[in-house]
Amino acid sequence: MKILVGVKRVVDYAVKIRVKPDRSGVVTEGVQHSMNPFDEIALEEAVKLKEKKLATEVVAFSLGGPKSAEVLRTALAKGADKAVHVQVTDAEAGKLESFHVAKALQKIVEQEKFDAVFLGKQAIDDDSSQTAPILAGLLEWPQALYASKVEDAGAGHMKVTREIDGGLDTIKVKVPFVLSADLRLNEPRYATLPNIMKAKKKPLKNIPIKDLNVDITPQTETLEVTEPPVRQAGGFVDDVSALVAKLKEKGFVKA
Amino acid sequence: MSTSTTKILKQAMNIISTIRSSYSTATAVSISRHCEDFTGTPPPVNLLTENELFFADTVRKFSKDVVKPLVREMDKYSKMSPIVTQGVFENGLMGVHVPEEYGGSGSSFFNAMIVIEELAKTDPSVSAMVGIHNTLPVSMIIDYGTEEQKLKYLPRLCSDSLASFCISESGAGSDAFALKTIAKRDGDHFLISGTKMWITNSGEAQVFVVFANADPSQKYKGITCFIVERSADGLTVDKEEDKLGIRASSTCQVHFDNVRVHKSAILGEYGKGYKYAIECLNAGRIAIGAQMIGLAQGCFDQTIPYLQQREQFGQRLIDFQGLQHQIAQARTEIEAARLLVYNAARMKEYGIPYVREAAMAKLFASQVATSTSAQCVKWLGGVGFTKEFPAEKFYRDAMIGEIYEGTSNIQLNTIAKLIDNEYKWKN
């Protein structure tokens, strides 16, 4: 099984997000970026499957500006065998949508004959959760979304446990398939220093977006980005009767 | 060629080598330009390559996730957590510049400094363990070991075995070559006897790089270096010292009571131990500098957010100009120290003489670590005086910087001697 793993460069999860003064987006200049945490989990699962001899090759994919090469280097250091960087300008990268990413992934899958595509369940910048299902639709492959466990089911099938609102849903999917990784699927490893050095020798292929014939014209327009409303400070009351009076006053308690 | 011409040429060569050995900045620049064959301007010394940034980022994540939750407990009980020890080995932090064929990361000395700096931002004890292991015993084996010794020890030292560097004794601290440990020849073997003091990593070390005098009649020229296994009969490690700072880093006395080692355990050449020690400790000074800038930066990083939040007299502490100036001064000193350390590390990497730069880096970085951490305690006020905040620990940890691997006065001696040499040829 040859696995393609999508990895996205996003503002680091620990960074406090600031909205641009013109409300056109969030500040990304001079801000720490890293690999999308859910993509790290997807990558870890692919590498684990390779270690278990259930996968033969793991290839990392990123669609983005020049700096997306950083997350691909990280992916190589964490166990990917090769990397593919589909290149766009920084300006174009800021306007990419799930559909564009899915189309680019589809082209790479068809060119390189992959058996599975592993993605994070969502990117922590746009929170769309759309790329995996769109890709499954484009490829006409089964999908296993929000995966928290992946096992070999034999005879060209995989058993996937999914996290759903009602609990856990276990499904059997036929390979080739698309998987999206949830938080509890695994604990991603660190890129060890020897592997960082080895990553320098692994191939990283650059493909300009135009070579894939993927139209990345935006289909949506961001009208405004705003901060969530600031939480109002609470107040103190002296005793229970004062609390009840306050709740009545606010209309939370009927007399 | 006439005798007088030869004599003049020899004198000229002596002058050139003396000037070079005085490590003037001009010489350093010309050599570095020559080394790199620069046609343009050399890049800023603190501009990190993508790979160096990657190393820093990886170690930062490891420190935050693995080390940080254990810092207070390790300090309290003076014990390095096995989780941390295992983690530094598993993540390749114990063989940063060991070639890949011996199980190391195959990286550079500069990257080792980045690892040491990043670890020190979270816990200088862990940084000490990793730094000393990498830059002293491991470096010694890389530089002077036979192929057999490299194959025997380096894979272990990169994967699971900690190493110690045994030179200091009760009567041989700053005066390192006054050591009393002897290695008495016994056929194809040597019998090592003596006691080493203040030995970092010795509590857990499996391999000891030991300096002993194999021929006291030759004074320091009898000093020879040996590789000794912990399992050797007659080798005993005393209890841990109860230290002020870097408490989780183990420091013990190591006793050698007629420890028998084969002559194949000699590291490098017989009687050259003093040379190796000087070389190694010069590089080690850069590592202490890296540890100290990490400590200063880590303490600073964990203090500033409090000053941004804490309000007095209707404004944030960081808005008081008196405090702003102190903060700006401290940050400037940290940056200056970092430039000294990085420059010395880059010089070593390019094969440029770096003794003066190493001494300056170690001297200044340790002073900056002490002053920055002391300032942070004061800026934090009452909370800075408690163990709830990390500043007091950084302050205690900083104290060792001006003591080990050559006290500040020893660094000043070295620098002064080199200045004297430099100006002898300018008048």
Coordinates of N, CA, C and O in Angstrom, one line a residue, chain B residues 152-299:
Chain B
K152 N 33.6 0.6 19.3 CA 33.2 0.0 20.5 C 32.3 1.0 21.4 O 31.3 0.5 22.0
Y153 N 32.7 2.3 21.4 CA 32.1 3.2 22.4 C 31.0 4.1 21.8 O 30.0 4.3 22.4
L154 N 31.3 4.7 20.6 CA 30.4 5.7 20.1 C 28.9 5.2 19.9 O 28.0 5.9 20.3
P155 N 28.7 4.1 19.3 CA 27.3 3.6 19.2 C 26.6 3.6 20.5 O 25.4 3.9 20.6
R156 N 27.3 3.1 21.5 CA 26.7 3.0 22.9 C 26.4 4.4 23.4 O 25.4 4.7 24.0
L157 N 27.4 5.3 23.3 CA 27.3 6.7 23.8 C 26.2 7.5 23.1 O 25.7 8.5 23.7
C158 N 25.8 7.0 21.9 CA 24.8 7.7 21.2 C 23.4 7.1 21.5 O 22.4 7.8 21.3
S159 N 23.4 5.9 22.0 CA 22.1 5.2 22.1 C 21.6 5.0 23.6 O 20.4 5.1 23.8
D160 N 22.5 4.7 24.5 CA 22.0 4.4 25.9 C 23.0 4.6 27.0 O 22.6 4.5 28.2
S161 N 24.2 4.9 26.7 CA 25.2 5.0 27.8 C 25.7 6.4 28.0 O 26.2 7.0 27.0
L162 N 25.6 6.9 29.2 CA 26.1 8.2 29.5 C 27.6 8.2 29.8 O 28.1 7.2 30.2
A163 N 28.3 9.3 29.5 CA 29.8 9.3 29.7 C 30.2 10.5 30.6 O 29.5 11.5 30.7
S164 N 31.3 10.3 31.3 CA 31.8 11.3 32.2 C 33.3 11.7 31.8 O 34.0 10.8 31.2
F165 N 33.7 12.9 32.1 CA 35.0 13.4 31.8 C 35.7 13.6 33.1 O 35.3 14.5 33.9
C166 N 36.7 12.8 33.5 CA 37.3 12.8 34.8 C 38.6 13.5 34.8 O 39.6 12.9 34.5
I167 N 38.7 14.8 35.1 CA 39.9 15.5 35.2 C 40.1 16.2 36.5 O 41.2 16.1 37.2
S168 N 39.1 16.8 37.0 CA 39.2 17.6 38.3 C 39.5 16.7 39.5 O 38.9 15.6 39.6
E169 N 40.2 17.3 40.4 CA 40.5 16.6 41.7 C 40.5 17.6 42.8 O 40.4 18.8 42.5
S170 N 40.5 17.2 44.1 CA 40.4 18.2 45.2 C 41.6 19.2 45.1 O 41.4 20.3 45.4
G171 N 42.7 18.7 44.6 CA 43.9 19.7 44.5 C 44.2 20.1 43.1 O 45.2 20.7 42.8
A172 N 43.3 19.7 42.2 CA 43.5 20.1 40.8 C 42.2 20.5 40.2 O 41.5 19.8 39.5
G173 N 41.8 21.8 40.5 CA 40.6 22.4 39.9 C 41.0 23.3 38.8 O 41.2 22.8 37.6
S174 N 41.2 24.6 39.1 CA 41.7 25.5 38.1 C 43.0 25.1 37.6 O 43.4 25.2 36.4
D175 N 43.8 24.6 38.5 CA 45.2 24.1 38.2 C 45.1 22.6 37.8 O 45.5 21.7 38.5
A176 N 44.4 22.4 36.6 CA 44.0 21.1 36.2 C 45.1 20.1 36.1 O 44.9 18.9 36.4
F177 N 46.3 20.5 35.8 CA 47.4 19.5 35.6 C 48.2 19.2 36.8 O 49.2 18.6 36.8
A178 N 47.7 19.7 38.0 CA 48.3 19.3 39.2 C 47.7 18.0 39.7 O 47.8 17.7 40.9
L179 N 47.1 17.3 38.8 CA 46.4 16.1 39.3 C 47.3 15.0 39.9 O 48.5 14.8 39.5
K180 N 46.7 14.3 40.8 CA 47.5 13.3 41.6 C 47.1 11.9 41.2 O 47.8 10.9 41.7
T181 N 46.1 11.7 40.4 CA 45.7 10.3 40.0 C 46.8 9.8 39.1 O 47.3 10.5 38.2
I182 N 47.3 8.6 39.5 CA 48.4 8.0 38.7 C 47.9 6.7 38.0 O 47.0 6.1 38.3
A183 N 48.7 6.4 36.9 CA 48.5 5.2 36.2 C 49.8 4.5 36.1 O 50.7 4.9 35.4
K184 N 49.9 3.4 36.9 CA 51.2 2.7 37.1 C 51.2 1.6 36.1 O 50.3 0.8 36.0
R185 N 52.3 1.6 35.3 CA 52.4 0.5 34.3 C 52.6 -0.8 34.9 O 53.4 -1.0 35.9
D186 N 51.9 -1.8 34.4 CA 52.0 -3.2 34.9 C 52.0 -4.1 33.6 O 50.9 -4.6 33.3
G187 N 53.1 -4.3 33.0 CA 53.1 -5.1 31.7 C 52.3 -4.4 30.6 O 52.6 -3.2 30.3
D188 N 51.3 -5.1 30.1 CA 50.5 -4.5 29.0 C 49.3 -3.7 29.6 O 48.4 -3.3 28.9
H189 N 49.3 -3.6 30.9 CA 48.2 -2.9 31.6 C 48.7 -1.7 32.4 O 49.9 -1.5 32.6
F190 N 47.7 -0.9 32.9 CA 48.0 0.2 33.8 C 47.1 0.0 35.0 O 45.9 -0.4 34.8
L191 N 47.6 0.4 36.1 CA 46.8 0.4 37.3 C 46.5 1.9 37.7 O 47.4 2.6 38.0
I192 N 45.2 2.3 37.6 CA 44.9 3.7 37.9 C 44.4 3.8 39.4 O 43.6 3.1 39.8
S193 N 45.0 4.8 40.0 CA 44.7 5.0 41.4 C 44.5 6.5 41.7 O 45.4 7.3 41.2
G194 N 43.5 6.9 42.4 CA 43.3 8.3 42.7 C 41.8 8.6 42.8 O 40.9 7.7 42.7
T195 N 41.5 9.9 43.2 CA 40.1 10.3 43.3 C 39.8 11.5 42.5 O 40.6 12.5 42.6
K196 N 38.7 11.5 41.7 CA 38.3 12.6 40.9 C 37.1 13.3 41.6 O 36.3 12.6 42.2
M197 N 37.1 14.6 41.5 CA 36.0 15.3 42.2 C 35.1 16.1 41.2 O 35.6 16.5 40.1
W198 N 33.9 16.4 41.6 CA 33.0 17.3 40.8 C 32.8 16.7 39.4 O 32.8 17.4 38.4
I199 N 32.6 15.4 39.3 CA 32.5 14.8 38.0 C 31.0 14.7 37.6 O 30.2 14.0 38.1
T200 N 30.7 15.5 36.5 CA 29.4 15.6 36.0 C 29.0 14.3 35.3 O 29.8 13.7 34.6
N201 N 27.7 13.9 35.5 CA 27.2 12.7 34.9 C 27.6 11.4 35.5 O 27.2 10.3 35.1
S202 N 28.5 11.5 36.5 CA 29.1 10.3 37.1 C 28.1 9.3 37.8 O 28.4 8.1 37.8
G203 N 27.1 9.9 38.3 CA 26.1 9.0 39.0 C 25.5 8.0 38.1 O 25.2 6.8 38.5
E204 N 25.3 8.3 36.8 CA 24.7 7.4 35.8 C 25.6 6.9 34.7 O 25.3 6.0 33.9
A205 N 26.8 7.5 34.7 CA 27.7 7.2 33.6 C 28.1 5.7 33.5 O 28.4 5.1 34.5
Q206 N 28.2 5.2 32.3 CA 28.7 3.9 32.1 C 30.2 3.9 31.6 O 30.8 2.8 31.6
V207 N 30.6 5.0 31.0 CA 31.9 5.1 30.5 C 32.6 6.4 31.0 O 31.9 7.4 31.1
F208 N 33.8 6.3 31.4 CA 34.6 7.4 32.0 C 35.8 7.6 31.2 O 36.6 6.7 30.9
V209 N 36.0 8.9 30.8 CA 37.3 9.3 30.1 C 38.1 9.9 31.3 O 37.7 10.9 31.8
V210 N 39.2 9.2 31.6 CA 40.0 9.5 32.8 C 41.4 10.0 32.5 O 42.1 9.4 31.7
F211 N 41.7 11.1 33.1 CA 43.1 11.7 33.0 C 43.9 11.2 34.2 O 43.5 11.5 35.4
A212 N 45.0 10.6 33.9 CA 45.9 10.1 35.0 C 47.4 10.3 34.6 O 47.7 10.2 33.4
N213 N 48.2 10.5 35.6 CA 49.6 10.7 35.2 C 50.3 9.3 35.2 O 50.5 8.6 36.2
A214 N 50.8 8.9 34.0 CA 51.4 7.6 33.8 C 52.9 7.7 34.1 O 53.6 6.7 34.2
D215 N 53.4 9.0 34.2 CA 54.9 9.2 34.4 C 55.0 10.5 35.2 O 55.4 11.5 34.6
P216 N 54.8 10.5 36.5 CA 54.9 11.8 37.3 C 56.2 12.5 37.2 O 56.3 13.7 37.3
S217 N 57.3 11.7 36.8 CA 58.6 12.4 36.7 C 58.6 13.4 35.5 O 59.4 14.3 35.5
Q218 N 57.7 13.1 34.6 CA 57.6 14.0 33.4 C 56.6 15.2 33.7 O 56.3 15.9 32.7
K219 N 56.2 15.3 34.9 CA 55.2 16.3 35.3 C 53.9 16.2 34.4 O 53.5 15.1 34.1
Y220 N 53.5 17.3 33.8 CA 52.2 17.3 33.0 C 52.4 16.5 31.7 O 51.4 16.0 31.2
K221 N 53.6 16.3 31.3 CA 53.8 15.6 30.1 C 53.7 14.0 30.2 O 53.8 13.3 29.3
G222 N 53.4 13.6 31.5 CA 53.1 12.2 31.7 C 51.6 11.9 31.7 O 51.2 10.8 31.7
I223 N 50.8 13.0 31.7 CA 49.4 12.9 31.7 C 48.9 12.1 30.5 O 49.2 12.5 29.4
T224 N 48.1 11.1 30.8 CA 47.6 10.2 29.7 C 46.1 10.0 29.9 O 45.6 10.0 31.1
C225 N 45.4 9.8 28.8 CA 44.0 9.7 28.9 C 43.6 8.2 28.7 O 44.1 7.6 27.8
F226 N 42.6 7.8 29.5 CA 42.2 6.4 29.4 C 40.7 6.3 29.3 O 40.0 7.2 29.9
I227 N 40.2 5.3 28.7 CA 38.7 5.0 28.7 C 38.5 3.9 29.6 O 39.1 2.8 29.5
V228 N 37.6 4.2 30.6 CA 37.4 3.2 31.7 C 35.9 2.9 31.8 O 35.1 3.8 31.8
E229 N 35.6 1.6 31.8 CA 34.2 1.2 32.0 C 33.7 1.3 33.4 O 34.6 1.0 34.3
R230 N 32.5 1.6 33.7 CA 32.0 1.6 35.0 C 32.1 0.3 35.8 O 32.3 0.2 37.0
S231 N 32.0 -0.8 35.0 CA 32.1 -2.1 35.6 C 33.5 -2.5 36.0 O 33.7 -3.6 36.7
A232 N 34.5 -1.7 35.8 CA 35.9 -2.1 36.1 C 36.0 -2.2 37.6 O 35.5 -1.4 38.4
D233 N 36.7 -3.3 38.0 CA 37.0 -3.5 39.4 C 37.8 -2.4 40.0 O 38.8 -2.0 39.4
G234 N 37.4 -1.9 41.2 CA 38.1 -0.8 41.8 C 37.6 0.5 41.6 O 38.0 1.5 42.2
L235 N 36.6 0.6 40.6 CA 36.0 1.9 40.3 C 34.7 2.1 41.2 O 33.8 1.3 41.1
T236 N 34.7 3.1 42.0 CA 33.5 3.3 42.8 C 33.1 4.8 42.7 O 33.9 5.7 42.6
V237 N 31.8 5.0 42.6 CA 31.2 6.4 42.5 C 30.6 6.7 43.8 O 29.7 5.9 44.3
D238 N 31.0 7.8 44.4 CA 30.5 8.3 45.7 C 29.0 8.8 45.6 O 28.5 8.9 44.5
K239 N 28.5 9.2 46.7 CA 27.1 9.8 46.7 C 27.1 11.1 46.0 O 28.1 11.8 45.8
E240 N 25.9 11.5 45.6 CA 25.7 12.8 44.8 C 26.0 14.0 45.7 O 25.7 13.9 46.9
E241 N 26.7 15.0 45.1 CA 26.9 16.2 45.9 C 25.5 16.9 46.0 O 24.7 16.9 45.1
D242 N 25.3 17.6 47.1 CA 24.0 18.3 47.4 C 24.3 19.8 46.9 O 24.8 20.6 47.7
K243 N 23.9 20.1 45.7 CA 24.4 21.3 45.1 C 23.4 22.5 45.2 O 22.2 22.2 45.4
L244 N 23.9 23.7 45.0 CA 23.0 24.9 45.0 C 22.1 24.9 43.7 O 20.9 25.1 43.8
G245 N 22.8 24.6 42.6 CA 22.1 24.7 41.3 C 22.3 23.4 40.5 O 23.0 22.5 40.9
I246 N 21.9 23.4 39.2 CA 21.9 22.3 38.3 C 21.8 21.0 39.1 O 22.6 20.0 39.0
R247 N 20.8 20.9 40.0 CA 20.7 19.8 41.0 C 20.4 18.5 40.4 O 20.8 17.4 40.9
A248 N 19.7 18.5 39.3 CA 19.3 17.2 38.7 C 20.5 16.6 37.9 O 20.5 15.4 37.6
S249 N 21.5 17.4 37.6 CA 22.7 16.9 36.9 C 23.5 16.2 38.0 O 23.9 16.9 39.0
S250 N 23.9 15.0 37.8 CA 24.6 14.3 38.8 C 26.1 14.7 38.9 O 26.8 14.8 37.9
T251 N 26.6 15.0 40.1 CA 27.9 15.4 40.4 C 28.4 14.5 41.5 O 27.9 14.6 42.6
C252 N 29.5 13.7 41.3 CA 30.0 12.9 42.4 C 31.5 12.8 42.4 O 32.1 13.2 41.4
Q253 N 32.0 12.2 43.4 CA 33.4 11.9 43.4 C 33.5 10.5 42.8 O 32.6 9.7 43.0
V254 N 34.6 10.3 42.1 CA 34.8 8.9 41.5 C 36.2 8.4 42.0 O 37.2 9.1 41.8
H255 N 36.2 7.3 42.6 CA 37.4 6.7 43.2 C 38.0 5.6 42.3 O 37.2 4.7 41.8
F256 N 39.3 5.6 42.1 CA 40.0 4.6 41.3 C 41.0 3.9 42.3 O 41.9 4.5 42.7
D257 N 40.7 2.6 42.6 CA 41.6 1.9 43.5 C 42.2 0.8 42.7 O 41.7 -0.3 42.6
N258 N 43.4 1.1 42.2 CA 44.1 0.1 41.4 C 43.2 -0.5 40.3 O 43.1 -1.7 40.1
V259 N 42.6 0.4 39.5 CA 41.7 0.0 38.4 C 42.6 -0.5 37.3 O 43.4 0.3 36.7
R260 N 42.5 -1.7 36.9 CA 43.4 -2.3 35.9 C 42.7 -2.1 34.5 O 41.6 -2.5 34.2
V261 N 43.5 -1.4 33.6 CA 43.0 -1.3 32.2 C 44.1 -1.7 31.3 O 45.3 -1.5 31.6
H262 N 43.8 -2.2 30.1 CA 44.7 -2.6 29.1 C 45.3 -1.4 28.4 O 44.6 -0.4 28.4
K263 N 46.4 -1.5 27.9 CA 47.0 -0.3 27.2 C 46.2 0.1 26.0 O 46.2 1.3 25.6
S264 N 45.3 -0.8 25.5 CA 44.4 -0.4 24.4 C 43.3 0.6 24.8 O 42.6 1.1 24.0
A265 N 43.3 0.8 26.2 CA 42.3 1.7 26.7 C 42.8 3.2 26.7 O 42.1 4.1 27.0
I266 N 44.1 3.3 26.3 CA 44.6 4.7 26.2 C 43.9 5.4 25.0 O 43.8 4.9 23.9
L267 N 43.5 6.6 25.3 CA 42.8 7.4 24.3 C 43.8 8.4 23.7 O 44.4 9.2 24.4
G268 N 44.1 8.2 22.4 CA 45.1 9.1 21.8 C 46.5 8.5 22.1 O 46.6 7.3 22.3
E269 N 47.4 9.4 22.3 CA 48.8 9.0 22.5 C 49.2 9.0 24.0 O 48.7 9.9 24.7
Y270 N 50.1 8.2 24.4 CA 50.6 8.2 25.7 C 51.3 9.5 26.0 O 52.1 10.0 25.2
G271 N 51.0 10.1 27.1 CA 51.6 11.4 27.5 C 51.1 12.6 26.8 O 51.6 13.7 27.1
K272 N 50.1 12.5 26.0 CA 49.5 13.6 25.3 C 48.2 14.1 26.0 O 47.5 15.0 25.4
G273 N 47.8 13.5 27.1 CA 46.6 13.8 27.7 C 46.4 15.3 28.0 O 45.3 15.8 27.8
Y274 N 47.4 16.0 28.4 CA 47.3 17.4 28.7 C 46.9 18.2 27.5 O 46.1 19.2 27.6
K275 N 47.5 17.9 26.3 CA 47.1 18.5 25.1 C 45.7 18.3 24.7 O 45.0 19.3 24.3
Y276 N 45.2 17.1 24.9 CA 43.8 16.8 24.5 C 42.9 17.5 25.5 O 41.8 18.0 25.0
A277 N 43.3 17.6 26.7 CA 42.4 18.2 27.7 C 42.2 19.7 27.4 O 41.1 20.2 27.4
I278 N 43.3 20.3 27.0 CA 43.3 21.8 26.6 C 42.4 22.0 25.4 O 41.5 22.8 25.5
E279 N 42.6 21.1 24.4 CA 41.8 21.2 23.2 C 40.3 21.1 23.5 O 39.4 21.8 23.1
C280 N 40.0 20.0 24.2 CA 38.6 19.6 24.5 C 38.0 20.7 25.4 O 36.8 21.0 25.2
L281 N 38.7 21.2 26.4 CA 38.1 22.2 27.3 C 37.8 23.5 26.6 O 36.9 24.2 27.0
N282 N 38.7 23.8 25.6 CA 38.4 25.0 24.8 C 37.1 24.9 24.1 O 36.3 25.9 24.1
A283 N 36.8 23.8 23.5 CA 35.5 23.6 22.9 C 34.4 23.6 23.9 O 33.3 24.1 23.7
G284 N 34.7 22.9 25.1 CA 33.7 22.8 26.2 C 33.3 24.2 26.7 O 32.2 24.4 27.1
R285 N 34.2 25.2 26.6 CA 33.9 26.5 27.0 C 32.8 27.1 26.2 O 31.9 27.9 26.7
I286 N 32.8 26.8 24.9 CA 31.8 27.3 24.0 C 30.4 26.7 24.4 O 29.4 27.4 24.5
A287 N 30.5 25.4 24.8 CA 29.3 24.7 25.2 C 28.7 25.3 26.5 O 27.5 25.5 26.6
I288 N 29.6 25.7 27.4 CA 29.1 26.3 28.6 C 28.5 27.7 28.3 O 27.4 28.1 28.8
G289 N 29.1 28.4 27.4 CA 28.5 29.7 26.9 C 27.1 29.5 26.3 O 26.2 30.2 26.6
A290 N 27.0 28.4 25.5 CA 25.7 28.1 24.9 C 24.6 27.8 26.0 O 23.5 28.2 26.0
Q291 N 25.1 27.0 27.0 CA 24.2 26.7 28.1 C 23.8 28.0 28.9 O 22.6 28.1 29.2
M292 N 24.7 28.9 29.0 CA 24.4 30.1 29.8 C 23.5 31.1 29.0 O 22.7 31.7 29.6
I293 N 23.7 31.2 27.7 CA 22.8 32.0 27.0 C 21.4 31.4 26.9 O 20.4 32.2 27.0
G294 N 21.3 30.1 26.9 CA 20.0 29.5 26.9 C 19.3 29.7 28.3 O 18.1 30.0 28.3
L295 N 20.1 29.6 29.3 CA 19.6 29.9 30.7 C 19.1 31.3 30.8 O 17.9 31.5 31.3
A296 N 19.9 32.2 30.4 CA 19.5 33.7 30.4 C 18.2 33.9 29.6 O 17.3 34.6 30.1
Q297 N 18.2 33.4 28.4 CA 17.0 33.6 27.6 C 15.8 32.9 28.1 O 14.7 33.5 28.1
G298 N 15.9 31.7 28.6 CA 14.8 31.0 29.2 C 14.2 31.7 30.4 O 13.0 31.8 30.6
C299 N 15.1 32.2 31.3 CA 14.6 33.0 32.5 C 13.9 34.2 32.0 O 12.8 34.6 32.5

